[in-house]
């Protein structure tokens, strides 16, 4: 199957290639950042820092008024 893109074929192909490269770079960036953030979170948890969202209702301090 042969497709004719006309006189703007190089522009069309280049545009699609550039868009694909940008999307691939963004996906790679997100994957690398996710790995860095999870490693940092593990490091913080190892050092004793806890997440507030990780506490249950039993763990919350009770205040008396």
GROMACS .gro file of C-alpha atoms in nm, residues 20-64:
model
   45
   20UNK     CA    1   0.689   1.066   1.888
   21UNK     CA    2   1.032   1.161   2.023
   22UNK     CA    3   0.882   1.416   2.262
   23UNK     CA    4   0.626   1.164   2.391
   24UNK     CA    5   0.897   0.900   2.437
   25UNK     CA    6   1.116   1.149   2.628
   26UNK     CA    7   0.826   1.247   2.854
   27UNK     CA    8   0.748   0.882   2.929
   28UNK     CA    9   1.115   0.820   3.011
   29UNK     CA   10   1.126   1.128   3.232
   30UNK     CA   11   0.819   1.013   3.427
   31UNK     CA   12   0.964   0.663   3.475
   32UNK     CA   13   1.299   0.801   3.599
   33UNK     CA   14   1.127   1.050   3.830
   34UNK     CA   15   0.901   0.776   3.971
   35UNK     CA   16   1.203   0.562   4.052
   36UNK     CA   17   1.382   0.856   4.215
   37UNK     CA   18   1.076   0.949   4.423
   38UNK     CA   19   1.017   0.593   4.544
   39UNK     CA   20   1.386   0.560   4.637
   40UNK     CA   21   1.368   0.889   4.828
   41UNK     CA   22   1.052   0.776   5.006
   42UNK     CA   23   1.218   0.448   5.108
   43UNK     CA   24   1.518   0.645   5.237
   44UNK     CA   25   1.293   0.872   5.444
   45UNK     CA   26   1.099   0.577   5.586
   46UNK     CA   27   1.428   0.404   5.677
   47UNK     CA   28   1.539   0.715   5.865
   48UNK     CA   29   1.219   0.716   6.070
   49UNK     CA   30   1.011   0.978   5.893
   50UNK     CA   31   0.652   0.861   5.864
   51UNK     CA   32   0.369   0.974   5.640
   52UNK     CA   33   0.064   1.126   5.800
   53UNK     CA   34  -0.151   0.942   5.549
   54UNK     CA   35   0.003   0.615   5.669
   55UNK     CA   36  -0.142   0.652   6.020
   56UNK     CA   37  -0.465   0.486   6.112
   57UNK     CA   38  -0.739   0.642   6.321
   58UNK     CA   39  -0.602   0.459   6.628
   59UNK     CA   40  -0.262   0.626   6.586
   60UNK     CA   41  -0.394   0.983   6.596
   61UNK     CA   42  -0.335   1.168   6.923
   62UNK     CA   43  -0.644   1.235   7.128
   63UNK     CA   44  -0.688   1.582   7.267
   64UNK     CA   45  -0.885   1.656   7.577
   0.00000   0.00000   0.00000
